[in-house]
């Protein structure tokens, strides 16, 4: 699944144009939960439980980034390409998307 496909799938179940602030609050909350999981090094591979794991919290952060992108009309794949081009120039290296 591409990021674009993921954005489209999320928009079908969670797209509330008037809730930018709520999506941002949820993103902030999930970053805090990710920090806790990282501090405790709670990993799915070790506990065999997704709940409270680094993996779960990373997914939740990604999910709310996608929600914000959707309500703001941002194509995350396109922005990723543009930002990587800028970073490559800034750090004097090849883009990660170059062969």
mmCIF file of N, CA, C and O in Angstrom:
data_model
loop_
_atom_site.group_PDB
_atom_site.id
_atom_site.type_symbol
_atom_site.label_atom_id
_atom_site.label_comp_id
_atom_site.label_asym_id
_atom_site.label_seq_id
_atom_site.Cartn_x
_atom_site.Cartn_y
_atom_site.Cartn_z
ATOM 1 N N UNK A 1 0.844 -1.171 0.000
ATOM 2 C CA UNK A 1 0.000 0.000 0.000
ATOM 3 C C UNK A 1 0.896 1.244 0.000
ATOM 4 O O UNK A 1 1.827 1.339 0.787
ATOM 5 N N UNK A 2 0.590 2.167 -0.881
ATOM 6 C CA UNK A 2 1.344 3.417 -0.928
ATOM 7 C C UNK A 2 0.796 4.380 0.117
ATOM 8 O O UNK A 2 -0.299 4.173 0.663
ATOM 9 N N UNK A 3 1.529 5.443 0.353
ATOM 10 C CA UNK A 3 1.039 6.467 1.278
ATOM 11 C C UNK A 3 -0.238 7.089 0.729
ATOM 12 O O UNK A 3 -1.191 7.325 1.478
ATOM 13 N N UNK A 4 -0.276 7.323 -0.572
ATOM 14 C CA UNK A 4 -1.477 7.889 -1.200
ATOM 15 C C UNK A 4 -2.683 6.966 -0.984
ATOM 16 O O UNK A 4 -3.773 7.437 -0.642
ATOM 17 N N UNK A 5 -2.485 5.679 -1.170
ATOM 18 C CA UNK A 5 -3.580 4.726 -0.948
ATOM 19 C C UNK A 5 -4.008 4.723 0.515
ATOM 20 O O UNK A 5 -5.196 4.630 0.820
ATOM 21 N N UNK A 6 -3.044 4.830 1.416
ATOM 22 C CA UNK A 6 -3.363 4.879 2.838
ATOM 23 C C UNK A 6 -4.166 6.146 3.148
ATOM 24 O O UNK A 6 -5.170 6.088 3.865
ATOM 25 N N UNK A 7 -3.741 7.285 2.597
ATOM 26 C CA UNK A 7 -4.485 8.530 2.798
ATOM 27 C C UNK A 7 -5.922 8.391 2.312
ATOM 28 O O UNK A 7 -6.859 8.829 2.994
ATOM 29 N N UNK A 8 -6.098 7.784 1.160
ATOM 30 C CA UNK A 8 -7.447 7.611 0.610
ATOM 31 C C UNK A 8 -8.289 6.698 1.496
ATOM 32 O O UNK A 8 -9.474 6.974 1.735
ATOM 33 N N UNK A 9 -7.703 5.620 1.996
ATOM 34 C CA UNK A 9 -8.432 4.689 2.861
ATOM 35 C C UNK A 9 -8.849 5.370 4.160
ATOM 36 O O UNK A 9 -9.994 5.225 4.606
ATOM 37 N N UNK A 10 -7.945 6.128 4.747
ATOM 38 C CA UNK A 10 -8.263 6.826 5.999
ATOM 39 C C UNK A 10 -9.357 7.858 5.765
ATOM 40 O O UNK A 10 -10.270 8.002 6.580
ATOM 41 N N UNK A 11 -9.297 8.557 4.640
ATOM 42 C CA UNK A 11 -10.298 9.605 4.378
ATOM 43 C C UNK A 11 -11.708 9.030 4.268
ATOM 44 O O UNK A 11 -12.678 9.738 4.527
ATOM 45 N N UNK A 12 -11.815 7.760 3.934
ATOM 46 C CA UNK A 12 -13.140 7.130 3.829
ATOM 47 C C UNK A 12 -13.769 6.875 5.189
ATOM 48 O O UNK A 12 -14.987 6.812 5.313
ATOM 49 N N UNK A 13 -12.944 6.727 6.220
ATOM 50 C CA UNK A 13 -13.492 6.429 7.546
ATOM 51 C C UNK A 13 -13.291 7.553 8.558
ATOM 52 O O UNK A 13 -13.960 7.593 9.587
ATOM 53 N N UNK A 14 -12.378 8.480 8.290
ATOM 54 C CA UNK A 14 -12.051 9.504 9.276
ATOM 55 C C UNK A 14 -11.630 10.781 8.564
ATOM 56 O O UNK A 14 -10.454 11.021 8.322
ATOM 57 N N UNK A 15 -12.617 11.603 8.227
ATOM 58 C CA UNK A 15 -12.324 12.857 7.522
ATOM 59 C C UNK A 15 -13.334 13.896 7.995
ATOM 60 O O UNK A 15 -14.455 13.949 7.506
ATOM 61 N N UNK A 16 -12.911 14.687 8.967
ATOM 62 C CA UNK A 16 -13.790 15.715 9.524
ATOM 63 C C UNK A 16 -13.121 17.074 9.310
ATOM 64 O O UNK A 16 -12.220 17.453 10.043
ATOM 65 N N UNK A 17 -13.555 17.782 8.280
ATOM 66 C CA UNK A 17 -12.907 19.034 7.885
ATOM 67 C C UNK A 17 -12.855 20.086 8.980
ATOM 68 O O UNK A 17 -11.958 20.903 9.009
ATOM 69 N N UNK A 18 -13.807 20.080 9.871
ATOM 70 C CA UNK A 18 -13.849 21.107 10.901
ATOM 71 C C UNK A 18 -13.113 20.693 12.176
ATOM 72 O O UNK A 18 -13.280 21.321 13.216
ATOM 73 N N UNK A 19 -12.294 19.643 12.108
ATOM 74 C CA UNK A 19 -11.658 19.125 13.318
ATOM 75 C C UNK A 19 -10.135 19.150 13.245
ATOM 76 O O UNK A 19 -9.482 18.302 13.836
ATOM 77 N N UNK A 20 -9.566 20.122 12.572
ATOM 78 C CA UNK A 20 -8.105 20.205 12.482
ATOM 79 C C UNK A 20 -7.494 20.241 13.867
ATOM 80 O O UNK A 20 -6.536 19.521 14.152
ATOM 81 N N UNK A 21 -8.061 21.076 14.752
ATOM 82 C CA UNK A 21 -7.509 21.175 16.099
ATOM 83 C C UNK A 21 -7.618 19.854 16.852
ATOM 84 O O UNK A 21 -6.685 19.449 17.548
ATOM 85 N N UNK A 22 -8.715 19.135 16.685
ATOM 86 C CA UNK A 22 -8.875 17.851 17.377
ATOM 87 C C UNK A 22 -7.883 16.810 16.865
ATOM 88 O O UNK A 22 -7.333 16.031 17.651
ATOM 89 N N UNK A 23 -7.662 16.786 15.555
ATOM 90 C CA UNK A 23 -6.658 15.868 15.005
ATOM 91 C C UNK A 23 -5.264 16.217 15.539
ATOM 92 O O UNK A 23 -4.476 15.341 15.858
ATOM 93 N N UNK A 24 -4.980 17.506 15.652
ATOM 94 C CA UNK A 24 -3.677 17.909 16.181
ATOM 95 C C UNK A 24 -3.540 17.504 17.641
ATOM 96 O O UNK A 24 -2.489 17.016 18.053
ATOM 97 N N UNK A 25 -4.586 17.669 18.432
ATOM 98 C CA UNK A 25 -4.531 17.253 19.842
ATOM 99 C C UNK A 25 -4.316 15.754 19.948
ATOM 100 O O UNK A 25 -3.542 15.277 20.787
ATOM 101 N N UNK A 26 -5.006 14.995 19.099
ATOM 102 C CA UNK A 26 -4.815 13.534 19.109
ATOM 103 C C UNK A 26 -3.388 13.176 18.711
ATOM 104 O O UNK A 26 -2.775 12.291 19.313
ATOM 105 N N UNK A 27 -2.844 13.860 17.709
ATOM 106 C CA UNK A 27 -1.462 13.623 17.294
ATOM 107 C C UNK A 27 -0.516 13.891 18.465
ATOM 108 O O UNK A 27 0.365 13.069 18.755
ATOM 109 N N UNK A 28 -0.719 14.995 19.142
ATOM 110 C CA UNK A 28 0.133 15.334 20.293
ATOM 111 C C UNK A 28 0.027 14.277 21.386
ATOM 112 O O UNK A 28 1.034 13.877 21.981
ATOM 113 N N UNK A 29 -1.169 13.817 21.648
ATOM 114 C CA UNK A 29 -1.398 12.765 22.650
ATOM 115 C C UNK A 29 -0.666 11.484 22.265
ATOM 116 O O UNK A 29 -0.009 10.850 23.101
ATOM 117 N N UNK A 30 -0.759 11.128 20.999
ATOM 118 C CA UNK A 30 -0.110 9.900 20.534
ATOM 119 C C UNK A 30 1.407 10.017 20.579
ATOM 120 O O UNK A 30 2.093 9.029 20.852
ATOM 121 N N UNK A 31 1.953 11.210 20.322
ATOM 122 C CA UNK A 31 3.399 11.400 20.442
ATOM 123 C C UNK A 31 3.818 11.159 21.896
ATOM 124 O O UNK A 31 4.853 10.533 22.154
ATOM 125 N N UNK A 32 3.016 11.621 22.840
ATOM 126 C CA UNK A 32 3.301 11.365 24.247
ATOM 127 C C UNK A 32 3.275 9.879 24.573
ATOM 128 O O UNK A 32 4.138 9.374 25.304
ATOM 129 N N UNK A 33 2.303 9.169 24.027
ATOM 130 C CA UNK A 33 2.222 7.725 24.247
ATOM 131 C C UNK A 33 3.404 7.010 23.597
ATOM 132 O O UNK A 33 3.929 6.041 24.156
ATOM 133 N N UNK A 34 3.844 7.502 22.448
ATOM 134 C CA UNK A 34 5.024 6.941 21.795
ATOM 135 C C UNK A 34 6.257 7.154 22.673
ATOM 136 O O UNK A 34 7.080 6.245 22.833
ATOM 137 N N UNK A 35 6.381 8.336 23.253
ATOM 138 C CA UNK A 35 7.515 8.619 24.136
ATOM 139 C C UNK A 35 7.541 7.636 25.305
ATOM 140 O O UNK A 35 8.606 7.113 25.661
ATOM 141 N N UNK A 36 6.394 7.365 25.869
ATOM 142 C CA UNK A 36 6.310 6.419 26.992
ATOM 143 C C UNK A 36 6.718 5.018 26.544
ATOM 144 O O UNK A 36 7.491 4.334 27.224
ATOM 145 N N UNK A 37 6.201 4.578 25.405
ATOM 146 C CA UNK A 37 6.537 3.238 24.898
ATOM 147 C C UNK A 37 8.027 3.136 24.592
ATOM 148 O O UNK A 37 8.661 2.113 24.873
ATOM 149 N N UNK A 38 8.599 4.205 24.047
ATOM 150 C CA UNK A 38 10.037 4.211 23.767
ATOM 151 C C UNK A 38 10.851 4.183 25.059
ATOM 152 O O UNK A 38 11.847 3.466 25.160
ATOM 153 N N UNK A 39 10.407 4.951 26.044
ATOM 154 C CA UNK A 39 11.120 4.996 27.325
ATOM 155 C C UNK A 39 11.136 3.624 27.985
ATOM 156 O O UNK A 39 12.129 3.194 28.553
ATOM 157 N N UNK A 40 10.024 2.909 27.868
ATOM 158 C CA UNK A 40 9.916 1.566 28.459
ATOM 159 C C UNK A 40 10.392 0.478 27.502
ATOM 160 O O UNK A 40 10.416 -0.690 27.878
ATOM 161 N N UNK A 41 10.743 0.864 26.268
ATOM 162 C CA UNK A 41 11.187 -0.074 25.228
ATOM 163 C C UNK A 41 10.215 -1.239 25.077
ATOM 164 O O UNK A 41 10.595 -2.404 25.050
ATOM 165 N N UNK A 42 8.929 -0.885 24.995
ATOM 166 C CA UNK A 42 7.871 -1.873 24.851
ATOM 167 C C UNK A 42 7.734 -2.229 23.374
ATOM 168 O O UNK A 42 7.171 -1.464 22.595
ATOM 169 N N UNK A 43 8.251 -3.379 22.996
ATOM 170 C CA UNK A 43 8.271 -3.779 21.593
ATOM 171 C C UNK A 43 7.371 -4.978 21.360
ATOM 172 O O UNK A 43 7.328 -5.919 22.153
ATOM 173 N N UNK A 44 6.655 -4.943 20.261
ATOM 174 C CA UNK A 44 5.762 -6.030 19.857
ATOM 175 C C UNK A 44 6.503 -7.351 19.785
ATOM 176 O O UNK A 44 6.004 -8.381 20.240
ATOM 177 N N UNK A 45 7.724 -7.323 19.238
ATOM 178 C CA UNK A 45 8.481 -8.564 19.051
ATOM 179 C C UNK A 45 8.826 -9.238 20.383
ATOM 180 O O UNK A 45 9.002 -10.449 20.431
ATOM 181 N N UNK A 46 8.895 -8.463 21.441
ATOM 182 C CA UNK A 46 9.236 -9.027 22.748
ATOM 183 C C UNK A 46 8.011 -9.386 23.569
ATOM 184 O O UNK A 46 7.985 -10.414 24.246
ATOM 185 N N UNK A 47 6.990 -8.529 23.539
ATOM 186 C CA UNK A 47 5.807 -8.759 24.380
ATOM 187 C C UNK A 47 4.719 -9.557 23.672
ATOM 188 O O UNK A 47 3.826 -10.079 24.328
ATOM 189 N N UNK A 48 4.771 -9.612 22.349
ATOM 190 C CA UNK A 48 3.744 -10.256 21.515
ATOM 191 C C UNK A 48 2.385 -9.571 21.660
ATOM 192 O O UNK A 48 1.363 -10.123 21.295
ATOM 193 N N UNK A 49 2.385 -8.359 22.217
ATOM 194 C CA UNK A 49 1.166 -7.566 22.379
ATOM 195 C C UNK A 49 1.334 -6.252 21.638
ATOM 196 O O UNK A 49 2.315 -5.540 21.857
ATOM 197 N N UNK A 50 0.378 -5.916 20.781
ATOM 198 C CA UNK A 50 0.431 -4.646 20.061
ATOM 199 C C UNK A 50 0.076 -3.490 20.988
ATOM 200 O O UNK A 50 0.639 -2.406 20.884
ATOM 201 N N UNK A 51 -0.838 -3.706 21.931
ATOM 202 C CA UNK A 51 -1.314 -2.644 22.818
ATOM 203 C C UNK A 51 -0.163 -2.065 23.629
ATOM 204 O O UNK A 51 0.550 -2.768 24.318
ATOM 205 N N UNK A 52 0.031 -0.738 23.500
ATOM 206 C CA UNK A 52 1.055 -0.049 24.264
ATOM 207 C C UNK A 52 2.462 -0.195 23.720
ATOM 208 O O UNK A 52 3.417 0.292 24.316
ATOM 209 N N UNK A 53 2.596 -0.838 22.561
ATOM 210 C CA UNK A 53 3.926 -1.064 21.999
ATOM 211 C C UNK A 53 4.388 0.149 21.190
ATOM 212 O O UNK A 53 3.587 0.989 20.777
ATOM 213 N N UNK A 54 5.681 0.217 20.967
ATOM 214 C CA UNK A 54 6.251 1.256 20.107
ATOM 215 C C UNK A 54 5.580 1.195 18.738
ATOM 216 O O UNK A 54 5.212 2.228 18.165
ATOM 217 N N UNK A 55 5.387 -0.005 18.246
ATOM 218 C CA UNK A 55 4.782 -0.180 16.923
ATOM 219 C C UNK A 55 3.364 0.408 16.872
ATOM 220 O O UNK A 55 2.999 1.091 15.910
ATOM 221 N N UNK A 56 2.566 0.142 17.902
ATOM 222 C CA UNK A 56 1.202 0.684 17.936
ATOM 223 C C UNK A 56 1.230 2.206 17.964
ATOM 224 O O UNK A 56 0.488 2.869 17.229
ATOM 225 N N UNK A 57 2.088 2.751 18.802
ATOM 226 C CA UNK A 57 2.122 4.197 18.954
ATOM 227 C C UNK A 57 2.672 4.887 17.702
ATOM 228 O O UNK A 57 2.203 5.970 17.335
ATOM 229 N N UNK A 58 3.633 4.277 17.023
ATOM 230 C CA UNK A 58 4.111 4.834 15.758
ATOM 231 C C UNK A 58 2.990 4.850 14.723
ATOM 232 O O UNK A 58 2.829 5.820 13.975
ATOM 233 N N UNK A 59 2.221 3.767 14.682
ATOM 234 C CA UNK A 59 1.079 3.725 13.770
ATOM 235 C C UNK A 59 0.100 4.845 14.090
ATOM 236 O O UNK A 59 -0.379 5.548 13.191
ATOM 237 N N UNK A 60 -0.210 5.029 15.380
ATOM 238 C CA UNK A 60 -1.168 6.063 15.770
ATOM 239 C C UNK A 60 -0.678 7.456 15.385
ATOM 240 O O UNK A 60 -1.456 8.290 14.915
ATOM 241 N N UNK A 61 0.619 7.731 15.573
ATOM 242 C CA UNK A 61 1.188 9.012 15.166
ATOM 243 C C UNK A 61 1.029 9.178 13.653
ATOM 244 O O UNK A 61 0.567 10.221 13.169
ATOM 245 N N UNK A 62 1.390 8.153 12.903
ATOM 246 C CA UNK A 62 1.269 8.195 11.447
ATOM 247 C C UNK A 62 -0.188 8.426 11.038
ATOM 248 O O UNK A 62 -0.475 9.236 10.148
ATOM 249 N N UNK A 63 -1.114 7.753 11.687
ATOM 250 C CA UNK A 63 -2.540 7.864 11.382
ATOM 251 C C UNK A 63 -3.010 9.316 11.515
ATOM 252 O O UNK A 63 -3.678 9.851 10.627
ATOM 253 N N UNK A 64 -2.646 9.960 12.609
ATOM 254 C CA UNK A 64 -3.108 11.332 12.814
ATOM 255 C C UNK A 64 -2.371 12.337 11.944
ATOM 256 O O UNK A 64 -2.926 13.383 11.594
ATOM 257 N N UNK A 65 -1.144 12.037 11.548
ATOM 258 C CA UNK A 65 -0.477 12.863 10.535
ATOM 259 C C UNK A 65 -1.269 12.767 9.230
ATOM 260 O O UNK A 65 -1.527 13.777 8.564
ATOM 261 N N UNK A 66 -1.674 11.564 8.876
ATOM 262 C CA UNK A 66 -2.480 11.356 7.664
ATOM 263 C C UNK A 66 -3.804 12.110 7.763
ATOM 264 O O UNK A 66 -4.224 12.769 6.806
ATOM 265 N N UNK A 67 -4.468 12.047 8.911
ATOM 266 C CA UNK A 67 -5.730 12.766 9.087
ATOM 267 C C UNK A 67 -5.538 14.260 8.871
ATOM 268 O O UNK A 67 -6.347 14.904 8.187
ATOM 269 N N UNK A 68 -4.480 14.816 9.453
ATOM 270 C CA UNK A 68 -4.214 16.240 9.257
ATOM 271 C C UNK A 68 -3.936 16.556 7.795
ATOM 272 O O UNK A 68 -4.445 17.552 7.253
ATOM 273 N N UNK A 69 -3.138 15.731 7.150
ATOM 274 C CA UNK A 69 -2.872 15.930 5.723
ATOM 275 C C UNK A 69 -4.173 15.919 4.928
ATOM 276 O O UNK A 69 -4.374 16.770 4.051
ATOM 277 N N UNK A 70 -5.038 14.988 5.244
ATOM 278 C CA UNK A 70 -6.296 14.876 4.503
ATOM 279 C C UNK A 70 -7.159 16.123 4.650
ATOM 280 O O UNK A 70 -7.659 16.653 3.659
ATOM 281 N N UNK A 71 -7.349 16.607 5.872
ATOM 282 C CA UNK A 71 -8.229 17.763 6.039
ATOM 283 C C UNK A 71 -7.588 19.049 5.527
ATOM 284 O O UNK A 71 -8.296 19.996 5.186
ATOM 285 N N UNK A 72 -6.259 19.072 5.451
ATOM 286 C CA UNK A 72 -5.560 20.247 4.925
ATOM 287 C C UNK A 72 -5.307 20.150 3.424
ATOM 288 O O UNK A 72 -4.753 21.073 2.816
ATOM 289 N N UNK A 73 -5.695 19.030 2.813
ATOM 290 C CA UNK A 73 -5.529 18.856 1.375
ATOM 291 C C UNK A 73 -4.079 18.665 0.958
ATOM 292 O O UNK A 73 -3.682 19.085 -0.124
ATOM 293 N N UNK A 74 -3.304 18.013 1.802
ATOM 294 C CA UNK A 74 -1.884 17.797 1.538
ATOM 295 C C UNK A 74 -1.662 16.372 1.055
ATOM 296 O O UNK A 74 -2.083 15.414 1.704
ATOM 297 N N UNK A 75 -1.007 16.234 -0.083
ATOM 298 C CA UNK A 75 -0.609 14.931 -0.617
ATOM 299 C C UNK A 75 0.749 14.609 0.002
ATOM 300 O O UNK A 75 1.775 15.178 -0.375
ATOM 301 N N UNK A 76 0.762 13.715 0.980
ATOM 302 C CA UNK A 76 1.983 13.434 1.727
ATOM 303 C C UNK A 76 3.079 12.843 0.847
ATOM 304 O O UNK A 76 4.254 13.131 1.051
ATOM 305 N N UNK A 77 2.719 12.040 -0.145
ATOM 306 C CA UNK A 77 3.733 11.499 -1.070
ATOM 307 C C UNK A 77 4.412 12.633 -1.837
ATOM 308 O O UNK A 77 5.631 12.665 -1.951
ATOM 309 N N UNK A 78 3.624 13.550 -2.351
ATOM 310 C CA UNK A 78 4.174 14.674 -3.113
ATOM 311 C C UNK A 78 5.076 15.532 -2.227
ATOM 312 O O UNK A 78 6.188 15.903 -2.626
ATOM 313 N N UNK A 79 4.610 15.839 -1.042
ATOM 314 C CA UNK A 79 5.392 16.655 -0.120
ATOM 315 C C UNK A 79 6.667 15.926 0.292
ATOM 316 O O UNK A 79 7.724 16.544 0.439
ATOM 317 N N UNK A 80 6.595 14.618 0.451
ATOM 318 C CA UNK A 80 7.780 13.830 0.794
ATOM 319 C C UNK A 80 8.844 13.948 -0.274
ATOM 320 O O UNK A 80 10.034 14.106 0.039
ATOM 321 N N UNK A 81 8.444 13.904 -1.522
ATOM 322 C CA UNK A 81 9.394 14.037 -2.627
ATOM 323 C C UNK A 81 10.021 15.430 -2.635
ATOM 324 O O UNK A 81 11.236 15.577 -2.768
ATOM 325 N N UNK A 82 9.191 16.460 -2.480
ATOM 326 C CA UNK A 82 9.697 17.830 -2.483
ATOM 327 C C UNK A 82 10.630 18.088 -1.303
ATOM 328 O O UNK A 82 11.688 18.699 -1.456
ATOM 329 N N UNK A 83 10.246 17.599 -0.138
ATOM 330 C CA UNK A 83 11.065 17.819 1.062
ATOM 331 C C UNK A 83 12.377 17.061 0.970
ATOM 332 O O UNK A 83 13.430 17.566 1.384
ATOM 333 N N UNK A 84 12.354 15.855 0.418
ATOM 334 C CA UNK A 84 13.595 15.094 0.262
ATOM 335 C C UNK A 84 14.539 15.782 -0.703
ATOM 336 O O UNK A 84 15.753 15.813 -0.491
ATOM 337 N N UNK A 85 14.002 16.370 -1.766
ATOM 338 C CA UNK A 85 14.831 17.126 -2.716
ATOM 339 C C UNK A 85 15.500 18.303 -2.008
ATOM 340 O O UNK A 85 16.698 18.558 -2.183
ATOM 341 N N UNK A 86 14.742 18.994 -1.183
ATOM 342 C CA UNK A 86 15.290 20.109 -0.411
ATOM 343 C C UNK A 86 16.366 19.631 0.568
ATOM 344 O O UNK A 86 17.434 20.242 0.680
ATOM 345 N N UNK A 87 16.105 18.527 1.267
ATOM 346 C CA UNK A 87 17.084 17.979 2.214
ATOM 347 C C UNK A 87 18.365 17.535 1.516
ATOM 348 O O UNK A 87 19.458 17.728 2.043
ATOM 349 N N UNK A 88 18.233 16.928 0.345
ATOM 350 C CA UNK A 88 19.409 16.477 -0.400
ATOM 351 C C UNK A 88 20.309 17.664 -0.736
ATOM 352 O O UNK A 88 21.528 17.584 -0.574
ATOM 353 N N UNK A 89 19.708 18.753 -1.173
ATOM 354 C CA UNK A 89 20.490 19.955 -1.476
ATOM 355 C C UNK A 89 21.098 20.526 -0.202
ATOM 356 O O UNK A 89 22.273 20.894 -0.178
ATOM 357 N N UNK A 90 20.318 20.595 0.836
ATOM 358 C CA UNK A 90 20.765 21.179 2.105
ATOM 359 C C UNK A 90 21.959 20.425 2.692
ATOM 360 O O UNK A 90 22.895 21.030 3.209
ATOM 361 N N UNK A 91 21.926 19.097 2.605
ATOM 362 C CA UNK A 91 22.967 18.273 3.220
ATOM 363 C C UNK A 91 24.005 17.775 2.212
ATOM 364 O O UNK A 91 24.859 16.962 2.561
ATOM 365 N N UNK A 92 23.933 18.254 0.968
ATOM 366 C CA UNK A 92 24.920 17.912 -0.037
ATOM 367 C C UNK A 92 25.013 16.433 -0.327
ATOM 368 O O UNK A 92 26.091 15.848 -0.391
ATOM 369 N N UNK A 93 23.868 15.808 -0.510
ATOM 370 C CA UNK A 93 23.840 14.374 -0.800
ATOM 371 C C UNK A 93 22.799 14.097 -1.872
ATOM 372 O O UNK A 93 22.026 14.976 -2.243
ATOM 373 N N UNK A 94 22.790 12.857 -2.357
ATOM 374 C CA UNK A 94 21.775 12.440 -3.322
ATOM 375 C C UNK A 94 20.445 12.248 -2.594
ATOM 376 O O UNK A 94 20.408 11.899 -1.425
ATOM 377 N N UNK A 95 19.387 12.450 -3.335
ATOM 378 C CA UNK A 95 18.069 12.178 -2.809
ATOM 379 C C UNK A 95 17.907 10.679 -2.553
ATOM 380 O O UNK A 95 18.447 9.859 -3.293
ATOM 381 N N UNK A 96 17.168 10.332 -1.534
ATOM 382 C CA UNK A 96 16.909 8.913 -1.258
ATOM 383 C C UNK A 96 16.083 8.278 -2.370
ATOM 384 O O UNK A 96 16.022 7.059 -2.471
ATOM 385 N N UNK A 97 15.482 9.110 -3.235
ATOM 386 C CA UNK A 97 14.675 8.592 -4.331
ATOM 387 C C UNK A 97 15.443 8.443 -5.626
ATOM 388 O O UNK A 97 14.913 7.966 -6.616
ATOM 389 N N UNK A 98 16.716 8.861 -5.645
ATOM 390 C CA UNK A 98 17.555 8.687 -6.838
ATOM 391 C C UNK A 98 18.102 7.271 -6.872
ATOM 392 O O UNK A 98 18.400 6.683 -5.846
ATOM 393 N N UNK A 99 18.293 6.763 -8.077
ATOM 394 C CA UNK A 99 18.840 5.411 -8.242
ATOM 395 C C UNK A 99 20.308 5.379 -7.944
ATOM 396 O O UNK A 99 21.053 6.268 -8.170
#
